[in-house]
XYZ file of C-alpha atoms in Angstrom:
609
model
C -27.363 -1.655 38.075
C -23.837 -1.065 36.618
C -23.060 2.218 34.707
C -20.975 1.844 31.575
C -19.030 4.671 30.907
C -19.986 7.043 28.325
C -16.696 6.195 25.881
C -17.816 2.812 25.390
C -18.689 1.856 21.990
C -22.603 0.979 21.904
C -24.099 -2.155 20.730
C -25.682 -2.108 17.277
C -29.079 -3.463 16.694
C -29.444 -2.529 12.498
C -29.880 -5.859 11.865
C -33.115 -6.900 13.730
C -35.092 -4.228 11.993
C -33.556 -3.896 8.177
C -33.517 -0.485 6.173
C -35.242 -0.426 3.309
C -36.809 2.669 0.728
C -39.942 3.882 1.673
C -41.150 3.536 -1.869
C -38.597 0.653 -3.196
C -37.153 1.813 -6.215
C -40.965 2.762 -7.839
C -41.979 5.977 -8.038
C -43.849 7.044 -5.288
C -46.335 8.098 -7.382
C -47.491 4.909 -7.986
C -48.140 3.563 -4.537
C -51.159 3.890 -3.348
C -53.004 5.485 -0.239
C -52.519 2.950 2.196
C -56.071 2.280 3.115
C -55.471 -1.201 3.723
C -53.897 -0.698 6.508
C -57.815 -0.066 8.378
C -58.160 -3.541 7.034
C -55.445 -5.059 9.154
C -56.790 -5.792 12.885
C -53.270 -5.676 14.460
C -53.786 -2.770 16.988
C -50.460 -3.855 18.991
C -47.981 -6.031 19.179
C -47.639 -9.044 21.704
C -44.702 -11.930 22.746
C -45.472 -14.328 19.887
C -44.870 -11.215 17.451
C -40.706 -11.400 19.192
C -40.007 -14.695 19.040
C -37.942 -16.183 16.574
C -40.085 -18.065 13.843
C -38.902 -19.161 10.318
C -42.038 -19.878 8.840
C -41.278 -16.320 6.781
C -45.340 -14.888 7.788
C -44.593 -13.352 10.741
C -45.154 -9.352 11.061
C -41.181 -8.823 12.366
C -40.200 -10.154 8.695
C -42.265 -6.991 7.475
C -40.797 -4.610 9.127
C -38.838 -2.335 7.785
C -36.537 0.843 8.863
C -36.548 3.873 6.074
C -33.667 3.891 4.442
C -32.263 7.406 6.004
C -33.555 6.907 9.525
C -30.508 7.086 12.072
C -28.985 3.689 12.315
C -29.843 1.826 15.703
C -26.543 2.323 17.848
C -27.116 5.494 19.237
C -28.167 4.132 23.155
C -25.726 3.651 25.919
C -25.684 0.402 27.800
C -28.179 1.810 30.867
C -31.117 2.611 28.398
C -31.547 -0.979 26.943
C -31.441 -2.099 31.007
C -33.859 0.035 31.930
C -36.477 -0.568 28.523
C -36.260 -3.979 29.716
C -36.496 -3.194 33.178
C -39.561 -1.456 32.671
C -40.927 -4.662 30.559
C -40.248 -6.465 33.811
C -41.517 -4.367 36.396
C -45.034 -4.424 34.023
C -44.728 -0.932 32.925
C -46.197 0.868 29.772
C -43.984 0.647 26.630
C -44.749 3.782 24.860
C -46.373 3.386 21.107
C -45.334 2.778 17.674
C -46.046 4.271 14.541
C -46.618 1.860 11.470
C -46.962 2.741 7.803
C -47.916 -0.188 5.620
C -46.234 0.373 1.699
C -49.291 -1.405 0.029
C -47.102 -2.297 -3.383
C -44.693 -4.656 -1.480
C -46.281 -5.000 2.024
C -43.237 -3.680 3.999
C -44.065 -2.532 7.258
C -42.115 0.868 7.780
C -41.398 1.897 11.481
C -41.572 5.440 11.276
C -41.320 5.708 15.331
C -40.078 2.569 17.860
C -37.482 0.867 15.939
C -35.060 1.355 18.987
C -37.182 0.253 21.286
C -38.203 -3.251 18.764
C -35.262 -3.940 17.929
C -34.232 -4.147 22.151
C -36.959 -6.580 23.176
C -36.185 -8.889 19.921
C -31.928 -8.574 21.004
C -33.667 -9.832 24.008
C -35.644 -12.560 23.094
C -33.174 -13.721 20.499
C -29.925 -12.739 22.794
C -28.675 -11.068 19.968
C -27.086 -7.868 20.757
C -25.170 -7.239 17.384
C -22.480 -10.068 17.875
C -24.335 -12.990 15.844
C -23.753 -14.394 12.680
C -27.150 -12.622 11.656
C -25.590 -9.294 12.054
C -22.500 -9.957 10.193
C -24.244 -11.476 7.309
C -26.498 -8.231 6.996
C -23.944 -5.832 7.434
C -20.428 -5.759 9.094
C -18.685 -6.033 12.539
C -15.950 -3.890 13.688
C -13.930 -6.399 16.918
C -15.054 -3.407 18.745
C -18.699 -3.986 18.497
C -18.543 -7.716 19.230
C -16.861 -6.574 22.489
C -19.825 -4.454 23.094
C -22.224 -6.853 22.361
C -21.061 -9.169 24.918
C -20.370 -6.325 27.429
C -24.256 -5.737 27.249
C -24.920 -9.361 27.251
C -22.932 -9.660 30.217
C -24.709 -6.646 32.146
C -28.423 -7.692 31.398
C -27.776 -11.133 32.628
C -26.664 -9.721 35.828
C -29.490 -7.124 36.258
C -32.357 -8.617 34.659
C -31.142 -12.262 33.241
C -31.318 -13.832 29.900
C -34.600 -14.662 27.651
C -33.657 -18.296 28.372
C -32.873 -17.888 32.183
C -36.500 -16.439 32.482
C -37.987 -19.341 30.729
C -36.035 -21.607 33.141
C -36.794 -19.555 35.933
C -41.064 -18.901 35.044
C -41.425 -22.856 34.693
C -40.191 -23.195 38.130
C -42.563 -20.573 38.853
C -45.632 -21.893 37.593
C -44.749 -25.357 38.947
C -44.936 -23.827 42.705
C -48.075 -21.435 41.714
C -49.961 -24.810 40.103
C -49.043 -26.051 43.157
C -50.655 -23.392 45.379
C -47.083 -22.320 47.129
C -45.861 -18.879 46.714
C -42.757 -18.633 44.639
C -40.944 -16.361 46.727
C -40.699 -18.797 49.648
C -39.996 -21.952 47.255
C -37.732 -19.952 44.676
C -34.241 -18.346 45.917
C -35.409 -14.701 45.154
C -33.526 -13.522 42.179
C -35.219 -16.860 40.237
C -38.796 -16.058 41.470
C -38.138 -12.764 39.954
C -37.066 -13.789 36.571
C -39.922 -16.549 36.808
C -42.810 -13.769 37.751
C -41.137 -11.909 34.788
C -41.441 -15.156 32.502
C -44.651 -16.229 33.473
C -46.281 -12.327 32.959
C -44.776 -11.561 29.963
C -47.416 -13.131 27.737
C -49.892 -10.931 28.555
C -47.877 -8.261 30.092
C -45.997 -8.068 26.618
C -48.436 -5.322 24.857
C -47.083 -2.574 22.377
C -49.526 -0.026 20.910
C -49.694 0.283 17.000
C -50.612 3.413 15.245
C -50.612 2.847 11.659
C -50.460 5.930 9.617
C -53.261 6.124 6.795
C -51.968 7.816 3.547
C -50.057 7.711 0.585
C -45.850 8.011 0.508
C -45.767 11.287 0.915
C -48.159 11.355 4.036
C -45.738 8.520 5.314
C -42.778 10.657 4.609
C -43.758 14.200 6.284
C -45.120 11.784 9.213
C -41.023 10.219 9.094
C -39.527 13.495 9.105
C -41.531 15.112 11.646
C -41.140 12.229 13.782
C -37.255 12.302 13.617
C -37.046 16.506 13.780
C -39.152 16.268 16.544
C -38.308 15.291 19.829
C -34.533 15.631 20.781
C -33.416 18.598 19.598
C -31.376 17.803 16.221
C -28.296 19.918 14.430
C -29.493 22.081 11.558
C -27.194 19.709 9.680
C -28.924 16.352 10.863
C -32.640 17.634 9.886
C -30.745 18.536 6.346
C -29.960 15.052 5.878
C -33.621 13.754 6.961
C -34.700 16.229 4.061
C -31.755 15.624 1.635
C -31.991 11.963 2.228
C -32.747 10.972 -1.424
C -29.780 12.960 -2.865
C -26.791 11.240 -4.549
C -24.387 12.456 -1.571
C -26.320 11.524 0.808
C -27.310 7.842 -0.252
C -23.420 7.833 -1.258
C -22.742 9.164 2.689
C -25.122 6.185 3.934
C -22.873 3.938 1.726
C -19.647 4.276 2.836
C -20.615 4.638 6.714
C -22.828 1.292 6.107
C -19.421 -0.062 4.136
C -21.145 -0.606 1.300
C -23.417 -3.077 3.159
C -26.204 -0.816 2.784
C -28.137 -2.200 -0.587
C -30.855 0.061 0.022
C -29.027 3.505 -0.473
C -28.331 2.353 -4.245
C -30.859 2.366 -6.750
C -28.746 1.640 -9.503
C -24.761 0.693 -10.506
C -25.077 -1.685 -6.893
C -21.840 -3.874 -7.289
C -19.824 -0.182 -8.351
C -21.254 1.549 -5.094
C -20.848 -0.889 -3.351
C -17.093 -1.473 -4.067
C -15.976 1.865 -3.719
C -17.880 2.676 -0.678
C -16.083 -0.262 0.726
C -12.612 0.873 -0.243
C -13.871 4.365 1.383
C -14.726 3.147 4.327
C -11.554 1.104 4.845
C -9.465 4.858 3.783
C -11.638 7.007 5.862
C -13.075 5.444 8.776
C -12.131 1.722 9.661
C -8.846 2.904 11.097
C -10.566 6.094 13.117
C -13.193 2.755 14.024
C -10.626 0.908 15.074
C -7.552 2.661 16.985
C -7.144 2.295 20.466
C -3.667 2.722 21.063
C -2.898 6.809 21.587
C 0.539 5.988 21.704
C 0.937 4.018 18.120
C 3.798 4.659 15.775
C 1.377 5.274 12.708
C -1.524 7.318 13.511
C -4.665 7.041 11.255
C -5.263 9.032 8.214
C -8.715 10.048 9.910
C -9.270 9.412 13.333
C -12.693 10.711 13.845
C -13.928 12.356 17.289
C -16.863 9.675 17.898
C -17.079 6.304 17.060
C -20.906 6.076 16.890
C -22.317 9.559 16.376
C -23.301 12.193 13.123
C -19.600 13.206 13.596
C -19.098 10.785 10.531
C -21.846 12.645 8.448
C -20.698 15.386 8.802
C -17.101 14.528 8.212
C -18.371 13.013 4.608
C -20.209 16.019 3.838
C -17.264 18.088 3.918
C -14.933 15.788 1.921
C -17.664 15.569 -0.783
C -18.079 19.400 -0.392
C -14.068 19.349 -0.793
C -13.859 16.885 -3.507
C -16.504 18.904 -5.917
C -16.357 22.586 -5.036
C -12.004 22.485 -3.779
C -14.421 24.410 -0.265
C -16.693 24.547 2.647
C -19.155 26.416 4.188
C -22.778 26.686 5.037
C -23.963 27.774 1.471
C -21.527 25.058 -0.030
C -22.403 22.182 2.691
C -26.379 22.477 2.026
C -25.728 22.687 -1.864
C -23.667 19.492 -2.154
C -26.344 17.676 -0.360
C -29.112 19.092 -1.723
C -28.388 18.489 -5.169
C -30.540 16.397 -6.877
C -32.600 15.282 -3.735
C -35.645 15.712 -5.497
C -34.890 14.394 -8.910
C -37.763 12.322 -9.836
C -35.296 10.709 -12.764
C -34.193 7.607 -10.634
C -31.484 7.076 -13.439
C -29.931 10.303 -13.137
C -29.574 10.077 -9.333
C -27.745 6.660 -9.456
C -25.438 7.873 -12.379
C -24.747 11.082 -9.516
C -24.362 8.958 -6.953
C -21.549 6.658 -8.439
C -20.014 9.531 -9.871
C -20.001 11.289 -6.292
C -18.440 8.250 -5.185
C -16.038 8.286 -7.527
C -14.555 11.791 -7.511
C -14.148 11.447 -3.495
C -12.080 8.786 -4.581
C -9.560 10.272 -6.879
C -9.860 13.221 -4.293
C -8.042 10.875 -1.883
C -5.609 9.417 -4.414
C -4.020 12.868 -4.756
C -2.167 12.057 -0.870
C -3.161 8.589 -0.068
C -2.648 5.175 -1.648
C -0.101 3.613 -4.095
C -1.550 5.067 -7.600
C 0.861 7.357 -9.417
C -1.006 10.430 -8.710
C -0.388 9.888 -4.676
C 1.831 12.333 -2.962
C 1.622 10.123 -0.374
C 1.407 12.318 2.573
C 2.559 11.217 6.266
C -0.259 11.563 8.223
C 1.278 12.024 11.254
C 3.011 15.255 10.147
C 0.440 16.311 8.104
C -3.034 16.214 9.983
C -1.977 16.048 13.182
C -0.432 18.423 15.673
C 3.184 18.377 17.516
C 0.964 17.087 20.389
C -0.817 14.096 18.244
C -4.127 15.668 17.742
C -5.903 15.177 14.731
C -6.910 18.212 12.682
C -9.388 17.670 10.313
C -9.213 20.772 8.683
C -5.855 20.425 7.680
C -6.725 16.982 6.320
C -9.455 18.606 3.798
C -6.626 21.431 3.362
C -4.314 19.754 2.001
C -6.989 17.578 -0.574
C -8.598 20.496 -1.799
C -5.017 22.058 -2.281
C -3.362 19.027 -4.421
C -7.093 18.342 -6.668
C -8.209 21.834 -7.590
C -7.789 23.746 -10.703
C -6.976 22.158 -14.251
C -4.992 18.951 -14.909
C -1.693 21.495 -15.891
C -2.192 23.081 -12.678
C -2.388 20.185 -10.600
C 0.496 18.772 -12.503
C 2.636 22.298 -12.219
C 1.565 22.341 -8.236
C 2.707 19.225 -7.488
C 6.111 18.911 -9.434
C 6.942 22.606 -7.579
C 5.782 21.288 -4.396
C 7.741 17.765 -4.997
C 11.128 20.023 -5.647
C 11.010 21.654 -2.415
C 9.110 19.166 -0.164
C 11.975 18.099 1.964
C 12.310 21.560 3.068
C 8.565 22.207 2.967
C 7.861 19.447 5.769
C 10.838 20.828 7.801
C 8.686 24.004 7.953
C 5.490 22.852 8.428
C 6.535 20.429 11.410
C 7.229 24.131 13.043
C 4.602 25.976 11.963
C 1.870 23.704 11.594
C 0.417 24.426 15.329
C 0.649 28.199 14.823
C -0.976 27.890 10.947
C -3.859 25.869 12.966
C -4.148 28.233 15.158
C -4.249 31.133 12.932
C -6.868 29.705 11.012
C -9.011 28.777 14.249
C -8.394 32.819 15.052
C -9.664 33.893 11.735
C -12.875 31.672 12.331
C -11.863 29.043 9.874
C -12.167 25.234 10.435
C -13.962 22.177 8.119
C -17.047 23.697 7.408
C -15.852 26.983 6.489
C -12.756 26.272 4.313
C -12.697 29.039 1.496
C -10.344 29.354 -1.383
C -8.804 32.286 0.785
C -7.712 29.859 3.562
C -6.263 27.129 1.215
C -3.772 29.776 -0.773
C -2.249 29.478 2.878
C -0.228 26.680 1.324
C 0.791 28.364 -2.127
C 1.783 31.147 0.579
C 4.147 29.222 2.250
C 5.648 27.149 -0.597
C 6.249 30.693 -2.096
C 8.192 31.650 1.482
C 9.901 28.391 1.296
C 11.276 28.793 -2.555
C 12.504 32.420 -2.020
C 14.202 30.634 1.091
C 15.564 28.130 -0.335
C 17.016 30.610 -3.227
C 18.632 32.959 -0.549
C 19.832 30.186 1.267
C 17.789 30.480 4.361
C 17.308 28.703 7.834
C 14.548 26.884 8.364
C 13.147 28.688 11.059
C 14.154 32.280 9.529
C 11.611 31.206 6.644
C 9.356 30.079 9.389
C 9.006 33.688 11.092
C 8.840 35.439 8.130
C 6.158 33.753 6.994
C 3.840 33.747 10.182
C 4.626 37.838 10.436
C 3.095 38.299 6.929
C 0.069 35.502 7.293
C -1.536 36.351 11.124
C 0.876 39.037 13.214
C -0.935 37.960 16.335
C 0.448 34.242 15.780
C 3.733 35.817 14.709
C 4.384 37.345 17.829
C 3.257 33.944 19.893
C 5.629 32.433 17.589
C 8.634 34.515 19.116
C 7.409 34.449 23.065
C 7.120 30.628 22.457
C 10.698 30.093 21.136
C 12.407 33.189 22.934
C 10.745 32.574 26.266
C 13.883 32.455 29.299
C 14.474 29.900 31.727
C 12.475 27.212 29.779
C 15.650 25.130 28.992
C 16.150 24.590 33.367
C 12.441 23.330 33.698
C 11.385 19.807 34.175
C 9.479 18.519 30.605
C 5.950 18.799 30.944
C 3.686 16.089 29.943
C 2.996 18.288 26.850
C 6.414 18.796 26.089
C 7.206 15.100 26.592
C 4.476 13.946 24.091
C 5.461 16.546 21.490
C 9.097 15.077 21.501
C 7.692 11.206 21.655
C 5.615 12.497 18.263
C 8.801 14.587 16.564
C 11.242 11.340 17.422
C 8.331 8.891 15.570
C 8.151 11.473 12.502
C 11.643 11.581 12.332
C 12.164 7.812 12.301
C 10.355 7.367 9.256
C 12.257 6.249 6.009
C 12.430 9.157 3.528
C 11.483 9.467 -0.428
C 15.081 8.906 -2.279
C 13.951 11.437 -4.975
C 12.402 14.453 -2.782
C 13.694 13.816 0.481
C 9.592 14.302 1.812
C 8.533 11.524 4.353
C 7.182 8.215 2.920
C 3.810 6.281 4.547
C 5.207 3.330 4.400
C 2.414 0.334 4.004
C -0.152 2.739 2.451
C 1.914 5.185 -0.288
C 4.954 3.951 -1.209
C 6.678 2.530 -3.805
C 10.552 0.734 -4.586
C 11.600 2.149 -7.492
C 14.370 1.053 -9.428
C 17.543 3.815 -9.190
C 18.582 3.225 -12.458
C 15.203 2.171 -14.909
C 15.285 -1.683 -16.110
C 14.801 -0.123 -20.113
C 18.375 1.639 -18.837
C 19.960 -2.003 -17.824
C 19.062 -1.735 -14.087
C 18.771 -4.899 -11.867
C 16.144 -6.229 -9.785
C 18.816 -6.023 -7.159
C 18.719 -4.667 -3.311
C 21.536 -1.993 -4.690
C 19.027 -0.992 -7.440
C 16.421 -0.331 -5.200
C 15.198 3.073 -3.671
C 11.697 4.484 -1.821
C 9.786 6.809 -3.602
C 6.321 8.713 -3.320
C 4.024 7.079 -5.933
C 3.989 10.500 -7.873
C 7.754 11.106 -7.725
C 8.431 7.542 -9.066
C 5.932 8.270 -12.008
C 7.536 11.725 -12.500
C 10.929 10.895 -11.615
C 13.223 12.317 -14.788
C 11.550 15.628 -14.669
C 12.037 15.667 -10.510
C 15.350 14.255 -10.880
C 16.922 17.219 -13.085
C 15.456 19.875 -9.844
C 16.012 18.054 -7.073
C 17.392 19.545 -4.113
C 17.971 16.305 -1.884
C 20.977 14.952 -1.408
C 20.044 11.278 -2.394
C 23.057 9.370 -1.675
C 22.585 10.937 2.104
C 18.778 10.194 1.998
C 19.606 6.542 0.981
C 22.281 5.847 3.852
C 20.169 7.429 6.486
C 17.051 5.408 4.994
C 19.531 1.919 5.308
C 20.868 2.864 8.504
C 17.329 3.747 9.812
C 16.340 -0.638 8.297
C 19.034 -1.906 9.870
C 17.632 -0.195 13.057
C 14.104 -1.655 12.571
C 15.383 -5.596 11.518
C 17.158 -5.469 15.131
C 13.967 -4.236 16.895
C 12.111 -6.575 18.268
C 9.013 -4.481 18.216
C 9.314 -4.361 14.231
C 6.138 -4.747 12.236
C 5.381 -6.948 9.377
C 4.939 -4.226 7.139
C 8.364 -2.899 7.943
C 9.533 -6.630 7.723
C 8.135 -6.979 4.426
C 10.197 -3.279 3.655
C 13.548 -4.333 5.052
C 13.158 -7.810 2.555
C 12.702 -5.521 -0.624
C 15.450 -3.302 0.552
C-alpha cells in the first residue's frame, strides 16, 4: 500500500453525512424522550443501507451530523485504505451510536460518521470531488486533487465499488460452476470478486441508539467527542460553546457560509458575510502553493485542514470585540451567550459578531475609505517570508480600538509619518517579533500592554523625524528602550565583522529576494506608505474633478483608500515628496508593462495609469 505524505491535503467527506442541529431550531425543551427509538428494529446497518437509492426512505437520508461535530476531513489517505481493507479482509467494523430526534426523525450520528461516510465514498466513488459535494458545500481545486489522489490509490490497493461488482460476478459464475476462483480468476480479480460476493452479508455495522431526551443526546455527543483522542482545552471549549453566536459565526465562515445549519436566523446576511470572510481570511491561506509568489496572502494559515482555523477565528473575534487576547478573554468571547435559551437574541449576536469582524478588517484590508490598506508582505510577515499572526491581530486591534476621534486622530498621525514608519519597521520588525515571543506574548495572549508597542514606535519615529534622524538611529533607540536584550542582538547582528566576505546564506538570500519584492511595489502618492495593489487601492484624481481635474492618465495618482478619503487634511502634513513618489511609481509601470511575467491585475493598473 502507498503512503501519502502527511502535507497532503485530505479528502472531505461532509457531504455524505449532512450537519444539522440536534434540536432544529425548536427548543429542546420540546422534543421529547426518544423512546421510539426501542420501537425501531434496526440493530445494525447492512449493504442495501450504502447504496445509492432515490426513493427518499432510506435510513442514510436520515442521518444527520450535529451541527458542531468536527467536519469529516480530518483522516490521511492510509486510514480510509485500511477501513476498507478491513471491510475486505471480513473484519469487525467497530459500532455506532444513533440518537433518533423524534420531532423531525433525523437520525444524529453521535459516534461513526467517519467511518459511514468512507464505505458510502466507496460505494458511491465519491470522495469529495462530485457534483454532490459542491452543491452542498464548496470545493477548494485543492480538494478535487485530493479526491482523485484517493480515488486513484484505493483502486490500486483494493479496487473500485464497480470493479468488485465486475470482478464478484465473475466469481460467482466459476463458484456456480463448482471451479475455484483462484485458479479460473487472475488473482487480483478473484480477490475483488470474493470481496464482492461477501460483502452482503459480511457488510454488518452495530447500532446503539441512545434512549433519552436532547439533553441525554447532547452529554452522550460531548462525551463522545472529549473522549478518546486527547483534545486541546480549546477544542472541548468549542464542543461546549458550540451554540454561542461566535462559535456558530466561526462554523460559518470556515464552512463559507455553506453551512445553513449554524444560522438560526438573518440566513442570507450570515451567509454573505461569512462568505466575504472566508474569501479575506482563509481562501488565499487554502489556496497558496507557491512559497516564492510576489504577493503573499493576508493570512496564510499553518494547516490547511486542522483546528488551526478555529482557533485563528477565535482570536480575531477576541480582537475585533475586546482590541485583546488571552485565556480569560478567548473563553469569554466564546462563551457568551452559549446558553441563551432566547433563539432571537443569539442570531441578532451572531450577525452582529459577524459584522464587527468585518469592519475590524476594513481598518487594513479592502477598498472602503476606512482601509489603510496595509502590505501584507511587510506587515505580517518576516524579512525571511514567514507569516506572523500575531502581528496580523497587532496591527487590527491597533487601527479599531478606542473611540471614533481616536481612531480618526491615530490614523491621520500614523498616515503623516507612514513612509518613514514602514522604513523602520522593515528593520525592526524581526527583533519587535522576537521581543514579544521573549516576553511570552503571541495571538492568544495579546494585551493592551503589547499593542502600545506601536504608539511606542510611531512616538520614536515622530521625535525622529523632528530631529532629523536616520532611519536606523531611530531604529536602535527604540529597541534599547522597548527589550535591552533584543537591543543588544540588534547591534551584534548589524556590527558583526567579516560578514560582508561570506558567501549569502540561503537565509540571507531569501531575506533579500523578500526586501527586493517589497521594494518593487508602487507607493501611495499622498503618504509615500506601500500600496496592495488588487486588494486596497485606489486612483485618485491629483487635482479633484469639483476643482476642474480631468479623467486623464496625468490626473491620476495611487492612494490608500483612507488617504484618498482624507486627502486635504493629509495633504497640508505630508512629508513625502510626491512628485518623486509619482516618477518612481511610473518608472516602476513602465518596468512591469515590459515584463513578461506581468499580472493582469498589474495590467489592469498600468491601463488606469
Amino acid at each position: 500500500m502507498s503512503t501519502i505524505g502527511a502535507k497532503n491535503v485530505n479528502v472531505t467527506l461532509d457531504h455524505h453525512i449532512p450537519s444539522e442541529s440536534l434540536f432544529t431550531k425548536c427548543e429542546y425543551d420540546k422534543v421529547g424522550k426518544s423512546e421510539e427509538a426501542k420501537l425501531h428494529q434496526k440493530v445494525s446497518l447492512d449493504y442495501r443501507d450504502f447504496l445509492d437509492d432515490n426513493s427518499g426512505l432510506t435510513i442514510w437520508d436520515r442521518l444527520r451530523k450535529p451541527e458542531f461535530q468536527r467536519p469529516t476531513f480530518c483522516w490521511e489517505d492510509d486510514k480510509y485504505v485500511n477501513l476498507l481493507k478491513a471491510l475486505q479482509n471480513n473484519r469487525v467494523i467497530p459500532g455506532v451510536i444513533f440518537w433518533l430526534n423524534t420531532s423531525t426523525g433525523h437520525i444524529f450520528v453521535l459516534d461513526g460518521a467517519h467511518r459511514l461516510s468512507t464505505i458510502r465514498a466507496w460505494f458511491s466513488d465519491d470522495w469529495g470531488d462530485s457534483k454532490k459535494a459542491l452543491s452542498y458545500s464548496y470545493l477548494e481545486e485543492d480538494e478535487k486533487h485530493a479526491g482523485k489522489r484517493l480515488r486513484d490509490l484505493i483502486a490500486q490497493d483494493i479496487g473500485s465499488f464497480q470493479e468488485c461488482i465486475e470482478a464478484g460476478k465473475l466469481y460467482r459464475k466459476a463458484v456456480d460452476s463448482r471451479k475455484d476462483p483462484f485458479q479460473e480468476l487472475d488473482e487480483n480479480i478473484a480477490l475483488k470478486g470474493r470481496f464482492s460476493y461477501n460483502l452482503s452479508t459480511s457488510l454488518n455495522i452495530p447500532i446503539q441508539w441512545v434512549v433519552g431526551d436532547y439533553k441525554v443526546a447532547e452529554e452522550s455527543f460531548l462525551n463522545i467527542n472529549t473522549g478518546g483522542t486527547a483534545l486541546e482545552t480549546q477544542e472541548v471549549d468549542f464542543l461546549t460553546y458550540r451554540r454561542s453566536p461566535v462559535a456558530r459565526a466561526i462554523a460559518g465562515i470556515i464552512a463559507n457560509g455553506y453551512k445553513d445549519s449554524v444560522w438560526i436566523d438573518n440566513i442570507e446576511e450570515c451567509s454573505e458575510i461569512s462568505k466575504n470572510l472566508y474569501n479575506i481570511l482563509l481562501s488565499e491561506s487554502d489556496n497558496y502553493i507557491n512559497e516564492s509568489a510576489t504577493a503573499m496572502p493576508f493570512v496564510k494559515l499553518q494547516k490547511k485542514n486542522g483546528f488551526y482555523k478555529h482557533v485563528f477565528l477565535l482570536n480575531l473575534f477576541a480582537i475585533s470585540s475586546a482590541k485583546k487576547t488571552g485565556g480569560n478573554v478567548l473563553k469569554a468571547t466564546l462563551s457568551n451567550l452559549s446558553n441563551e435559551e432566547n433563539e432571537i437574541v443569539v442570531a441578532q449576536k451572531t450577525l452582529d459578531a459577524l459584522n464587527q469582524v468585518q469592519n475590524t478588517i476594513n481598518h487594513v484590508r479592502g477598498k472602503l475609505p476606512q482601509s489603510m490598506g496595509l502590505y501584507p508582505s511587510l506587515y505580517f510577515y518576516s524579512s525571511e517570508g514567514k507569516y506572523r499572526e500575531q502581528m496580523l491581530l497587532m496591527f487590527l486591534a491597533w487601527f479599531s480600538k478606542g473611540t471614533d476621534s481616536e481612531i480618526k486622530k491615530r490614523k491621520q498621525h500614523f498616515s503623516i509619518y507612514r513612509g518613514k514608519f514602514e522604513e523602520c519597521w522593515m528593520l525592526a520588525r524581526d527583533y519587535i517579533f522576537y521581543a514579544m515571543n521573549r516576553r511570552g506574548v503571541g495571538p492568544r495572549r495579546l494585551t493592551e500592554v503589547s499593542i502600545a508597542v506601536l504608539d511606542k514606535l510611531l512616538d520614536f519615529i515622530v521625535k525622529g523625524v523632528a530631529s532629523n534622524t536616520q532611519v536606523i538611529d531611530i531604529v536602535k533607540g527604540f529597541l534599547k528602550e522597548y527589550h535591552e536584550p533584543t537591543f543588544a542582538s540588534f547591534l551584534q547582528e548589524i556590527n558583526s565583522p567579516g560578514q560582508r566576505y561570506k558567501p549569502f546564506s540561503a537565509t540571507v538570500k531569501n531575506k533579500i529576494e523578500i526586501k527586493n519584492i517589497i521594494e518593487s511595489q508602487l507607493k501611495c502618492e499622498i503618504c509615500g506608505g506601500y500600496v496592495d495593489v488588487g486588494n486596497s487601492h485606489q486612483v485618485d484624481h491629483k487635482e479633484e474633478r469639483r476643482s476642474g481635474g480631468t479623467n486623464d492618465v496625468e490626473n491620476a495618482r495611487l492612494t490608500h483608500p483612507y488617504c484618498n478619503k482624507n486627502r486635504n487634511i493629509l495633504e497640508k502634513f505630508t512629508l513625502v515628496d510626491t512628485k518623486k513618489v509619482q516618477k518612481n511609481n511610473l518608472n516602476k509601470e513602465k518596468e512591469r508593462r515590459e515584463s513578461p511575467s506581468l499580472d493582469n491585475e498589474n495590467q489592469q493598473l498600468a491601463l488606469e495609469f
